[in-house]
CSV table of C-alpha atoms in Angstrom, one decimal:
chain,number,residue,atom,x,y,z
A,7,UNK,CA,-3.7,0.3,18.3
A,8,UNK,CA,-0.7,-0.4,20.3
A,9,UNK,CA,2.8,-1.7,20.8
A,10,UNK,CA,3.7,-3.3,24.1
A,11,UNK,CA,7.0,-3.1,25.9
A,12,UNK,CA,7.7,-6.8,25.9
A,13,UNK,CA,11.4,-7.2,25.0
A,14,UNK,CA,12.5,-10.8,25.1
A,15,UNK,CA,15.5,-10.8,22.8
A,16,UNK,CA,18.6,-11.2,25.0
A,17,UNK,CA,21.0,-10.5,22.1
A,18,UNK,CA,20.1,-6.8,22.2
A,19,UNK,CA,21.2,-6.3,25.7
A,20,UNK,CA,24.8,-5.9,24.7
A,21,UNK,CA,23.6,-3.3,22.2
A,22,UNK,CA,26.4,-1.6,20.3
A,23,UNK,CA,29.5,-3.4,21.5
A,24,UNK,CA,30.2,-4.7,18.0
A,25,UNK,CA,29.5,-1.5,16.2
A,26,UNK,CA,32.0,1.1,15.1
A,27,UNK,CA,32.6,3.3,18.1
A,28,UNK,CA,33.1,6.7,16.4
A,29,UNK,CA,30.0,6.3,14.2
A,30,UNK,CA,28.0,5.2,17.2
A,31,UNK,CA,29.1,8.3,19.1
A,32,UNK,CA,28.2,10.6,16.2
A,33,UNK,CA,24.8,8.8,16.0
A,34,UNK,CA,24.1,9.2,19.6
A,35,UNK,CA,25.0,12.9,19.3
A,36,UNK,CA,22.4,13.3,16.6
A,37,UNK,CA,19.8,11.6,18.8
A,38,UNK,CA,20.8,13.9,21.7
A,39,UNK,CA,20.3,16.9,19.3
A,40,UNK,CA,16.8,15.6,18.6
A,41,UNK,CA,17.6,15.0,14.9
A,42,UNK,CA,15.5,12.4,13.1
A,43,UNK,CA,17.2,9.4,11.7
A,44,UNK,CA,16.2,8.4,8.2
A,45,UNK,CA,16.3,5.0,6.4
A,46,UNK,CA,19.5,5.8,4.4
A,47,UNK,CA,21.4,7.1,7.4
A,48,UNK,CA,24.0,5.0,9.2
A,49,UNK,CA,22.6,3.4,12.4
A,50,UNK,CA,23.9,0.9,14.9
A,51,UNK,CA,22.7,-2.6,14.4
A,52,UNK,CA,21.1,-2.6,17.8
A,53,UNK,CA,19.0,0.4,16.9
A,54,UNK,CA,17.8,-1.2,13.7
A,55,UNK,CA,16.9,-4.5,15.4
A,56,UNK,CA,15.1,-2.7,18.3
A,57,UNK,CA,13.1,-0.7,15.7
A,58,UNK,CA,12.2,-3.7,13.6
A,59,UNK,CA,11.0,-5.6,16.6
A,60,UNK,CA,9.1,-2.7,18.1
A,61,UNK,CA,7.5,-1.4,14.9
A,62,UNK,CA,6.6,-4.9,13.6
A,63,UNK,CA,5.1,-5.9,17.0
A,64,UNK,CA,3.1,-2.7,16.8
A,65,UNK,CA,2.0,-3.5,13.2
A,66,UNK,CA,1.0,-7.0,14.2
A,67,UNK,CA,-1.1,-5.6,17.2
A,68,UNK,CA,-3.0,-3.4,14.8
A,69,UNK,CA,-3.8,-6.2,12.5
A,70,UNK,CA,-4.6,-8.8,15.2
A,71,UNK,CA,-6.6,-6.0,17.0
A,72,UNK,CA,-9.1,-6.2,14.2
A,73,UNK,CA,-10.2,-9.7,15.2
A,74,UNK,CA,-11.8,-9.1,18.7
A,75,UNK,CA,-13.9,-6.3,17.3
A,76,UNK,CA,-14.6,-7.8,13.9
A,77,UNK,CA,-16.8,-10.4,15.3
A,78,UNK,CA,-19.2,-7.7,16.5
A,79,UNK,CA,-19.7,-5.9,13.2
A,80,UNK,CA,-22.6,-8.2,12.3
A,81,UNK,CA,-24.0,-7.9,15.8
A,82,UNK,CA,-23.8,-4.2,16.4
A,83,UNK,CA,-27.0,-3.0,17.9
A,84,UNK,CA,-27.8,-0.4,15.2
A,85,UNK,CA,-26.9,0.6,11.7
A,86,UNK,CA,-25.0,3.7,13.0
A,87,UNK,CA,-23.0,1.6,15.4
A,88,UNK,CA,-22.3,-0.9,12.7
A,89,UNK,CA,-21.0,1.7,10.3
A,90,UNK,CA,-18.8,3.3,13.0
A,91,UNK,CA,-17.3,-0.1,14.0
A,92,UNK,CA,-16.6,-1.0,10.3
A,93,UNK,CA,-14.8,2.4,10.0
A,94,UNK,CA,-12.8,1.7,13.1
A,95,UNK,CA,-11.8,-1.7,12.2
A,96,UNK,CA,-10.8,-0.5,8.7
A,97,UNK,CA,-8.6,2.1,10.4
A,98,UNK,CA,-6.8,-0.6,12.3
A,99,UNK,CA,-6.0,-2.4,9.1
A,100,UNK,CA,-4.6,1.0,7.7
A,101,UNK,CA,-2.6,1.5,10.8
A,102,UNK,CA,-1.1,-1.9,10.3
A,103,UNK,CA,-0.1,-1.0,6.8
A,104,UNK,CA,1.6,2.3,7.8
A,105,UNK,CA,3.6,0.5,10.4
A,106,UNK,CA,4.6,-2.4,8.1
A,107,UNK,CA,5.7,0.2,5.6
A,108,UNK,CA,7.8,1.9,8.3
A,109,UNK,CA,9.4,-1.4,9.3
A,110,UNK,CA,10.2,-2.3,5.7
A,111,UNK,CA,12.4,0.9,5.4
A,112,UNK,CA,14.7,-0.9,7.8
A,113,UNK,CA,15.5,-3.7,5.3
A,114,UNK,CA,13.0,-6.4,6.3
A,115,UNK,CA,10.4,-7.6,3.8
A,116,UNK,CA,6.7,-7.7,4.4
A,117,UNK,CA,6.8,-11.5,3.9
A,118,UNK,CA,9.4,-11.9,6.7
A,119,UNK,CA,7.3,-9.8,9.1
A,120,UNK,CA,4.1,-11.8,8.4
A,121,UNK,CA,5.9,-15.1,8.5
A,122,UNK,CA,7.2,-14.1,12.0
A,123,UNK,CA,3.7,-13.4,13.2
A,124,UNK,CA,2.1,-16.5,11.7
A,125,UNK,CA,4.9,-18.8,13.0
A,126,UNK,CA,4.5,-17.4,16.5
A,127,UNK,CA,8.0,-15.9,16.6
A,128,UNK,CA,6.8,-12.3,16.8
A,129,UNK,CA,4.7,-10.9,19.6
A,130,UNK,CA,1.7,-8.6,19.5
A,131,UNK,CA,-0.1,-6.8,22.3
A,132,UNK,CA,-1.4,-9.3,24.9
A,133,UNK,CA,-4.7,-7.4,25.2
A,134,UNK,CA,-6.1,-8.9,22.0
A,135,UNK,CA,-6.0,-12.4,23.5
A,136,UNK,CA,-8.9,-11.6,25.7
A,137,UNK,CA,-12.5,-12.4,24.7
A,138,UNK,CA,-15.1,-9.9,23.5
A,139,UNK,CA,-18.1,-11.5,25.2
A,140,UNK,CA,-20.6,-8.7,25.1
A,141,UNK,CA,-21.4,-5.5,23.1
A,142,UNK,CA,-20.1,-3.5,26.1
A,143,UNK,CA,-16.7,-5.0,25.5
A,144,UNK,CA,-16.6,-3.0,22.1
A,145,UNK,CA,-17.2,0.2,24.1
A,146,UNK,CA,-14.6,-0.7,26.8
A,147,UNK,CA,-11.9,-1.6,24.2
A,148,UNK,CA,-12.3,1.8,22.5
A,149,UNK,CA,-12.5,3.7,25.8
A,150,UNK,CA,-9.8,1.9,27.7
A,151,UNK,CA,-7.6,0.0,25.3
A,152,UNK,CA,-7.5,2.7,22.7
A,153,UNK,CA,-7.2,5.2,25.5
A,154,UNK,CA,-4.1,3.4,26.8
A,155,UNK,CA,-2.7,3.1,23.3
A,156,UNK,CA,-3.0,6.9,22.8
A,157,UNK,CA,-1.1,7.4,26.1
A,158,UNK,CA,1.7,5.3,24.7
A,159,UNK,CA,1.6,6.6,21.1
A,160,UNK,CA,1.6,10.3,21.5
A,161,UNK,CA,5.2,10.3,22.8
A,162,UNK,CA,6.2,8.0,19.9
A,163,UNK,CA,5.3,10.8,17.5
A,164,UNK,CA,8.6,12.3,18.6
A,165,UNK,CA,10.6,9.2,18.4
A,166,UNK,CA,14.0,9.4,16.7
A,167,UNK,CA,13.3,7.3,13.6
A,168,UNK,CA,11.6,9.4,11.0
A,169,UNK,CA,9.3,6.9,9.3
A,170,UNK,CA,8.0,5.6,12.6
A,171,UNK,CA,7.4,9.0,14.0
A,172,UNK,CA,5.5,10.1,10.8
A,173,UNK,CA,3.4,6.9,10.9
A,174,UNK,CA,2.6,7.6,14.5
A,175,UNK,CA,1.4,11.1,13.8
A,176,UNK,CA,-1.1,9.8,11.3
A,177,UNK,CA,-2.2,7.0,13.6
A,178,UNK,CA,-2.7,9.3,16.6
A,179,UNK,CA,-5.0,11.6,14.7
A,180,UNK,CA,-7.3,8.6,13.9
A,181,UNK,CA,-7.0,6.9,17.3
A,182,UNK,CA,-8.8,9.8,19.0
A,183,UNK,CA,-11.9,8.8,17.1
A,184,UNK,CA,-11.5,5.2,18.3
A,185,UNK,CA,-11.4,6.3,21.9
A,186,UNK,CA,-14.4,8.6,21.7
A,187,UNK,CA,-16.6,6.1,19.9
A,188,UNK,CA,-15.8,3.5,22.7
A,189,UNK,CA,-16.6,6.0,25.4
A,190,UNK,CA,-19.8,6.9,23.6
A,191,UNK,CA,-20.9,3.2,23.6
A,192,UNK,CA,-20.1,2.8,27.3
A,193,UNK,CA,-21.9,6.1,28.1
A,194,UNK,CA,-25.1,5.0,26.2
A,195,UNK,CA,-25.1,1.8,28.2
A,196,UNK,CA,-24.6,3.6,31.5
A,197,UNK,CA,-27.5,6.0,30.6
A,198,UNK,CA,-29.7,3.0,29.7
A,199,UNK,CA,-31.5,0.3,31.6
A,200,UNK,CA,-30.0,-1.2,34.8
A,201,UNK,CA,-29.2,-4.3,32.8
A,202,UNK,CA,-27.3,-2.2,30.3
A,203,UNK,CA,-25.4,-0.4,33.0
A,204,UNK,CA,-24.5,-3.7,34.6
A,205,UNK,CA,-23.2,-4.9,31.3
A,206,UNK,CA,-20.9,-1.9,31.1
A,207,UNK,CA,-19.7,-2.6,34.7
A,208,UNK,CA,-19.1,-6.3,34.0
A,209,UNK,CA,-17.0,-5.4,31.0
A,210,UNK,CA,-14.9,-2.8,32.9
A,211,UNK,CA,-14.3,-5.4,35.6
A,212,UNK,CA,-12.8,-7.8,33.0
A,213,UNK,CA,-10.8,-5.3,31.0
A,214,UNK,CA,-9.4,-3.0,33.7
A,215,UNK,CA,-6.4,-5.1,34.8
A,216,UNK,CA,-5.4,-6.3,31.3
A,217,UNK,CA,-5.5,-2.7,30.2
A,218,UNK,CA,-3.0,-1.7,32.9
A,219,UNK,CA,-0.8,-4.6,31.8
A,220,UNK,CA,-0.7,-3.1,28.3
A,221,UNK,CA,1.9,-0.6,29.5
A,222,UNK,CA,4.3,-3.5,30.0
A,223,UNK,CA,6.4,-4.6,33.0
A,224,UNK,CA,7.5,-2.2,35.7
A,225,UNK,CA,10.4,0.0,34.9
A,226,UNK,CA,12.5,-2.0,37.4
A,227,UNK,CA,11.9,-5.2,35.5
A,228,UNK,CA,12.0,-3.9,31.9
A,229,UNK,CA,15.4,-4.6,30.5
A,230,UNK,CA,15.0,-2.5,27.4
A,231,UNK,CA,13.7,0.8,28.6
A,232,UNK,CA,17.2,2.1,29.2
A,233,UNK,CA,18.5,1.2,25.7
A,234,UNK,CA,15.3,2.3,23.9
A,235,UNK,CA,15.3,5.7,25.7
A,236,UNK,CA,19.0,6.2,24.9
A,237,UNK,CA,18.1,5.7,21.3
A,238,UNK,CA,15.2,8.2,21.5
A,239,UNK,CA,12.7,5.4,20.7
A,240,UNK,CA,10.9,5.4,24.0
A,241,UNK,CA,10.4,8.8,25.6
A,242,UNK,CA,8.4,8.0,28.7
A,243,UNK,CA,8.7,5.0,30.9
A,244,UNK,CA,6.1,2.2,31.3
A,245,UNK,CA,5.2,3.1,34.9
A,246,UNK,CA,4.9,6.8,34.1
A,247,UNK,CA,2.5,6.2,31.3
A,248,UNK,CA,0.5,3.7,33.4
A,249,UNK,CA,0.1,6.2,36.2
A,250,UNK,CA,-1.0,8.9,33.8
A,251,UNK,CA,-3.6,6.6,32.3
A,252,UNK,CA,-5.0,5.7,35.8
A,253,UNK,CA,-5.1,9.4,36.8
A,254,UNK,CA,-7.2,10.4,33.8
A,255,UNK,CA,-9.4,7.4,33.7
A,256,UNK,CA,-10.7,7.5,37.3
A,257,UNK,CA,-12.5,10.7,36.7
A,258,UNK,CA,-14.0,9.3,33.4
A,259,UNK,CA,-15.3,6.2,35.3
A,260,UNK,CA,-16.8,8.5,38.0
A,261,UNK,CA,-18.6,10.4,35.4
A,262,UNK,CA,-20.1,7.2,33.9
A,263,UNK,CA,-21.0,6.0,37.4
A,264,UNK,CA,-18.9,2.9,37.1
A,265,UNK,CA,-16.5,1.6,39.7
A,266,UNK,CA,-13.0,0.5,38.9
A,267,UNK,CA,-12.4,-3.0,40.2
A,268,UNK,CA,-9.5,-2.2,42.5
A,269,UNK,CA,-10.1,-1.8,46.3
A,270,UNK,CA,-6.6,-0.3,46.7
A,271,UNK,CA,-7.4,2.6,44.4
A,272,UNK,CA,-7.3,5.9,46.2
A,273,UNK,CA,-6.0,9.4,45.7
A,274,UNK,CA,-2.6,10.1,47.2
A,275,UNK,CA,-2.3,13.8,47.9
A,276,UNK,CA,1.3,13.5,48.8
A,277,UNK,CA,2.2,12.1,45.4
A,278,UNK,CA,-0.5,14.0,43.5
A,279,UNK,CA,-1.5,10.7,41.8
A,280,UNK,CA,-3.8,7.8,42.4
A,281,UNK,CA,-2.3,4.8,44.2
A,282,UNK,CA,-3.5,1.5,42.7
A,283,UNK,CA,-3.3,-2.2,43.5
A,284,UNK,CA,-0.8,-4.9,42.5
A,285,UNK,CA,-0.8,-6.1,38.9
A,286,UNK,CA,-0.9,-9.9,38.4
A,287,UNK,CA,2.3,-10.3,36.3
A,288,UNK,CA,1.9,-14.0,36.3
A,289,UNK,CA,-1.2,-13.5,34.2
A,290,UNK,CA,0.5,-11.1,31.9
A,291,UNK,CA,3.4,-13.4,31.2
A,292,UNK,CA,0.9,-16.4,30.7
A,293,UNK,CA,-0.9,-14.4,28.1
A,294,UNK,CA,2.2,-13.0,26.4
A,295,UNK,CA,3.7,-16.5,26.2
A,296,UNK,CA,0.6,-18.0,24.5
A,297,UNK,CA,-1.7,-19.2,27.3
A,298,UNK,CA,-4.2,-16.4,27.2
A,299,UNK,CA,-8.0,-17.1,26.6
A,300,UNK,CA,-7.8,-16.6,22.9
A,301,UNK,CA,-4.2,-16.8,21.7
A,302,UNK,CA,-4.7,-19.8,19.5
A,303,UNK,CA,-8.0,-18.7,18.1
A,304,UNK,CA,-6.6,-15.3,17.1
A,305,UNK,CA,-3.7,-16.8,15.3
A,306,UNK,CA,-5.9,-19.4,13.5
A,307,UNK,CA,-8.3,-16.6,12.4
A,308,UNK,CA,-5.2,-14.5,11.2
A,309,UNK,CA,-3.7,-17.3,9.3
A,310,UNK,CA,-7.0,-18.3,7.7
A,311,UNK,CA,-7.8,-14.8,6.7
A,312,UNK,CA,-4.4,-14.6,5.1
A,313,UNK,CA,-4.8,-17.9,3.2
A,314,UNK,CA,-8.4,-17.2,2.2
A,315,UNK,CA,-7.3,-13.9,0.7
A,316,UNK,CA,-4.5,-15.4,-1.3
A,317,UNK,CA,-6.7,-15.7,-4.4
A,318,UNK,CA,-7.4,-12.0,-4.3
A,319,UNK,CA,-3.7,-11.1,-4.3
A,320,UNK,CA,-3.0,-13.7,-7.0
A,321,UNK,CA,-5.9,-12.3,-9.1
A,322,UNK,CA,-4.4,-8.7,-8.8
A,323,UNK,CA,-1.0,-10.0,-9.8
A,324,UNK,CA,-2.5,-11.8,-12.9
A,325,UNK,CA,-4.5,-8.6,-13.8
A,326,UNK,CA,-1.4,-6.5,-13.7
A,327,UNK,CA,0.6,-9.0,-15.8
A,328,UNK,CA,-2.2,-9.1,-18.3
A,329,UNK,CA,-2.4,-5.4,-18.7
A,330,UNK,CA,1.4,-5.1,-18.9
A,331,UNK,CA,1.4,-7.7,-21.7
A,332,UNK,CA,-1.4,-5.9,-23.6
A,333,UNK,CA,0.5,-2.6,-23.4
A,334,UNK,CA,3.6,-4.2,-24.8
A,335,UNK,CA,1.5,-5.8,-27.6
A,336,UNK,CA,0.0,-2.4,-28.4
A,337,UNK,CA,3.4,-0.8,-28.6
A,338,UNK,CA,4.6,-3.5,-30.8
A,339,UNK,CA,1.7,-3.1,-33.2
A,340,UNK,CA,2.2,0.7,-33.4
A,341,UNK,CA,5.8,0.2,-34.3
A,342,UNK,CA,4.9,-2.3,-36.9
A,343,UNK,CA,2.3,0.0,-38.5
B,27,UNK,CA,-3.5,-12.8,-27.3
B,28,UNK,CA,-0.8,-13.8,-25.0
B,29,UNK,CA,-2.8,-12.9,-21.9
B,30,UNK,CA,-2.8,-16.5,-20.5
B,31,UNK,CA,1.0,-16.6,-20.9
B,32,UNK,CA,1.6,-13.3,-19.1
B,33,UNK,CA,4.0,-13.9,-16.3
B,34,UNK,CA,2.6,-12.6,-13.1
B,35,UNK,CA,4.6,-11.5,-10.0
B,36,UNK,CA,4.1,-13.4,-6.8
B,37,UNK,CA,2.3,-11.0,-4.4
B,38,UNK,CA,5.3,-11.0,-2.2
B,39,UNK,CA,7.2,-9.5,-5.1
B,40,UNK,CA,4.8,-6.6,-5.7
B,41,UNK,CA,6.9,-3.4,-6.3
B,42,UNK,CA,6.9,-0.6,-3.7
B,43,UNK,CA,5.2,2.7,-4.7
B,44,UNK,CA,5.5,6.1,-3.0
B,45,UNK,CA,2.3,7.8,-2.6
B,46,UNK,CA,1.7,11.6,-3.0
B,47,UNK,CA,-1.6,13.3,-2.1
B,48,UNK,CA,-2.9,16.8,-3.1
B,49,UNK,CA,-4.9,17.9,0.0
B,50,UNK,CA,-6.9,20.4,-2.0
B,51,UNK,CA,-7.2,22.1,-5.3
B,52,UNK,CA,-4.3,24.5,-5.9
B,53,UNK,CA,-1.8,22.9,-3.4
B,54,UNK,CA,1.1,20.7,-4.1
B,55,UNK,CA,1.0,16.9,-4.0
B,56,UNK,CA,2.8,15.9,-0.8
B,57,UNK,CA,4.5,12.6,0.1
B,58,UNK,CA,2.4,10.7,2.6
B,59,UNK,CA,3.9,7.1,2.6
B,60,UNK,CA,4.4,4.0,0.6
B,61,UNK,CA,2.7,0.7,-0.2
B,62,UNK,CA,3.2,-2.5,-2.3
B,63,UNK,CA,0.8,-3.0,-5.2
B,64,UNK,CA,0.7,-5.3,-8.3
B,65,UNK,CA,0.8,-2.3,-10.6
B,66,UNK,CA,0.3,1.5,-10.6
B,67,UNK,CA,-3.5,1.4,-11.1
B,68,UNK,CA,-3.7,-1.0,-8.2
B,69,UNK,CA,-1.5,1.3,-6.1
B,70,UNK,CA,-3.9,4.1,-6.7
B,71,UNK,CA,-6.8,2.0,-5.5
B,72,UNK,CA,-5.0,1.0,-2.4
B,73,UNK,CA,-3.7,4.5,-1.7
B,74,UNK,CA,-7.3,5.7,-1.8
B,75,UNK,CA,-8.3,3.2,0.9
B,76,UNK,CA,-5.3,3.7,3.1
B,77,UNK,CA,-4.5,7.4,2.8
B,78,UNK,CA,-7.8,9.3,2.1
B,79,UNK,CA,-10.4,7.7,4.5
B,80,UNK,CA,-11.1,11.2,5.9
B,81,UNK,CA,-11.1,13.3,2.7
B,82,UNK,CA,-7.4,14.0,3.1
B,83,UNK,CA,-7.0,14.5,-0.6
B,84,UNK,CA,-8.5,15.3,-4.0
B,85,UNK,CA,-5.8,13.8,-6.2
B,86,UNK,CA,-3.3,10.9,-5.8
B,87,UNK,CA,0.1,10.3,-7.5
B,88,UNK,CA,1.9,7.0,-7.2
B,89,UNK,CA,5.6,6.6,-8.2
B,90,UNK,CA,7.6,3.4,-8.3
B,91,UNK,CA,10.0,3.8,-5.4
B,92,UNK,CA,12.9,2.6,-7.5
B,93,UNK,CA,12.3,5.5,-9.9
B,94,UNK,CA,13.3,7.9,-7.3
B,95,UNK,CA,16.9,9.2,-7.2
B,96,UNK,CA,17.9,10.7,-3.8
B,97,UNK,CA,20.7,13.0,-2.9
B,98,UNK,CA,23.4,11.3,-0.8
B,99,UNK,CA,22.8,11.9,3.0
B,100,UNK,CA,26.6,11.8,3.6
B,101,UNK,CA,26.9,14.9,1.4
B,102,UNK,CA,24.3,16.8,3.4
B,103,UNK,CA,26.8,19.3,4.7
B,104,UNK,CA,28.6,20.1,1.5
B,105,UNK,CA,25.3,20.3,-0.4
B,106,UNK,CA,23.3,22.6,1.9
B,107,UNK,CA,25.6,24.3,4.4
B,108,UNK,CA,27.1,26.9,2.0
B,109,UNK,CA,23.7,28.6,1.8
B,110,UNK,CA,23.7,29.4,5.5
B,111,UNK,CA,26.2,32.3,4.8
B,112,UNK,CA,24.1,33.8,2.0
B,113,UNK,CA,21.6,35.6,4.1
B,114,UNK,CA,21.6,38.5,1.5
B,115,UNK,CA,19.3,36.2,-0.5
B,116,UNK,CA,16.5,37.0,2.0
B,117,UNK,CA,14.6,40.3,1.9
B,118,UNK,CA,14.9,40.7,5.6
B,119,UNK,CA,18.7,41.3,5.1
B,120,UNK,CA,18.0,44.8,3.8
B,121,UNK,CA,17.1,47.9,5.9
B,122,UNK,CA,14.3,49.9,4.4
B,123,UNK,CA,13.9,53.4,5.9
B,124,UNK,CA,10.8,53.9,7.8
B,125,UNK,CA,9.7,56.7,5.6
B,126,UNK,CA,9.5,54.2,2.7
B,127,UNK,CA,7.2,51.9,4.6
B,128,UNK,CA,6.2,48.7,2.9
B,129,UNK,CA,8.3,47.5,-0.1
């Protein structure tokens, strides 16, 4: 689903001051040449830390992102929609795994990453702290939230860290299905009864602004964009991506006959882009810092899913140990014979 | 049987496996990623769910990551650069007269 540019670790601002200067220069030259950095290569500590934070935030977002949609699997309006939603939610779990595996190549363990999420130390995308009140929200999430995610993720396929770039290529291929299935849900509602269309509009009204917030703070307020772009991790700035998203989405909303809830939205021929209204950053920071509508519920659900699944993991361990012991016993019996 | 005494790993200590997928009959298995699993059989089951949801493969290999020996990235230049000057290994190095045509 998505990683959000919320960088709150002040220790990273001093970046490479403590690293070996010559090695750092050679490293930056490789980045400038568009070379991929691989796990066994030398890298500055700040690069490693930035990646661990970003990739793990991204992985957590995929996993927590299953929760707002998961609740609708049993309530999907048809068998076809149910199967599609199941497949989509399963993809999100897979995306989480690709990303955890990429983060682990940087020397952190899965356990550390999951602990950081469950203890509240690690962030995930603020968008998943909003409620999914209606079936239309499942459509809107696919259409807008996954649409915004694709905007952000396509440039990450070219990021400088090999394992992250390769995970992103796989994710982007699958994400396109997510966006289209969402658009298809919204479109079906818009072509349905007036009540169904009103449901789609009401959903767009609630999700529009939180979706724009997904791109993260304005470039002028984002302390890490400079560092991350020097490292070839972030290729396009938050504001550029947000603008691109608004520009393509307006036409899609017009096609659907939905209106975007922003009175300031208008085409600016001089800029060649849509102008849009002010984002409520107070709301953004409230949600990021734990006061969103569902922060607590999401974490409780995540932790109980992890705890309730423990017996399955333990059973798999016991099964593997049993088979290993039997193999040893068989080999011993053969030797004795 | 010593089954009940078999020592099982905590799930957090599950070994890492590298996953290779053959996309279709006749092609090579290609590395696609890695995952943790309790044993190789479990790794195959997980790899199926994680890496072949869209018919990406017809066959899966899993290999314990620690069984892989890799070349030293610091020796990249001395290992591979010498071949850059041996362009005579490539057929395009040689001129074939037009009269001869395809060779």
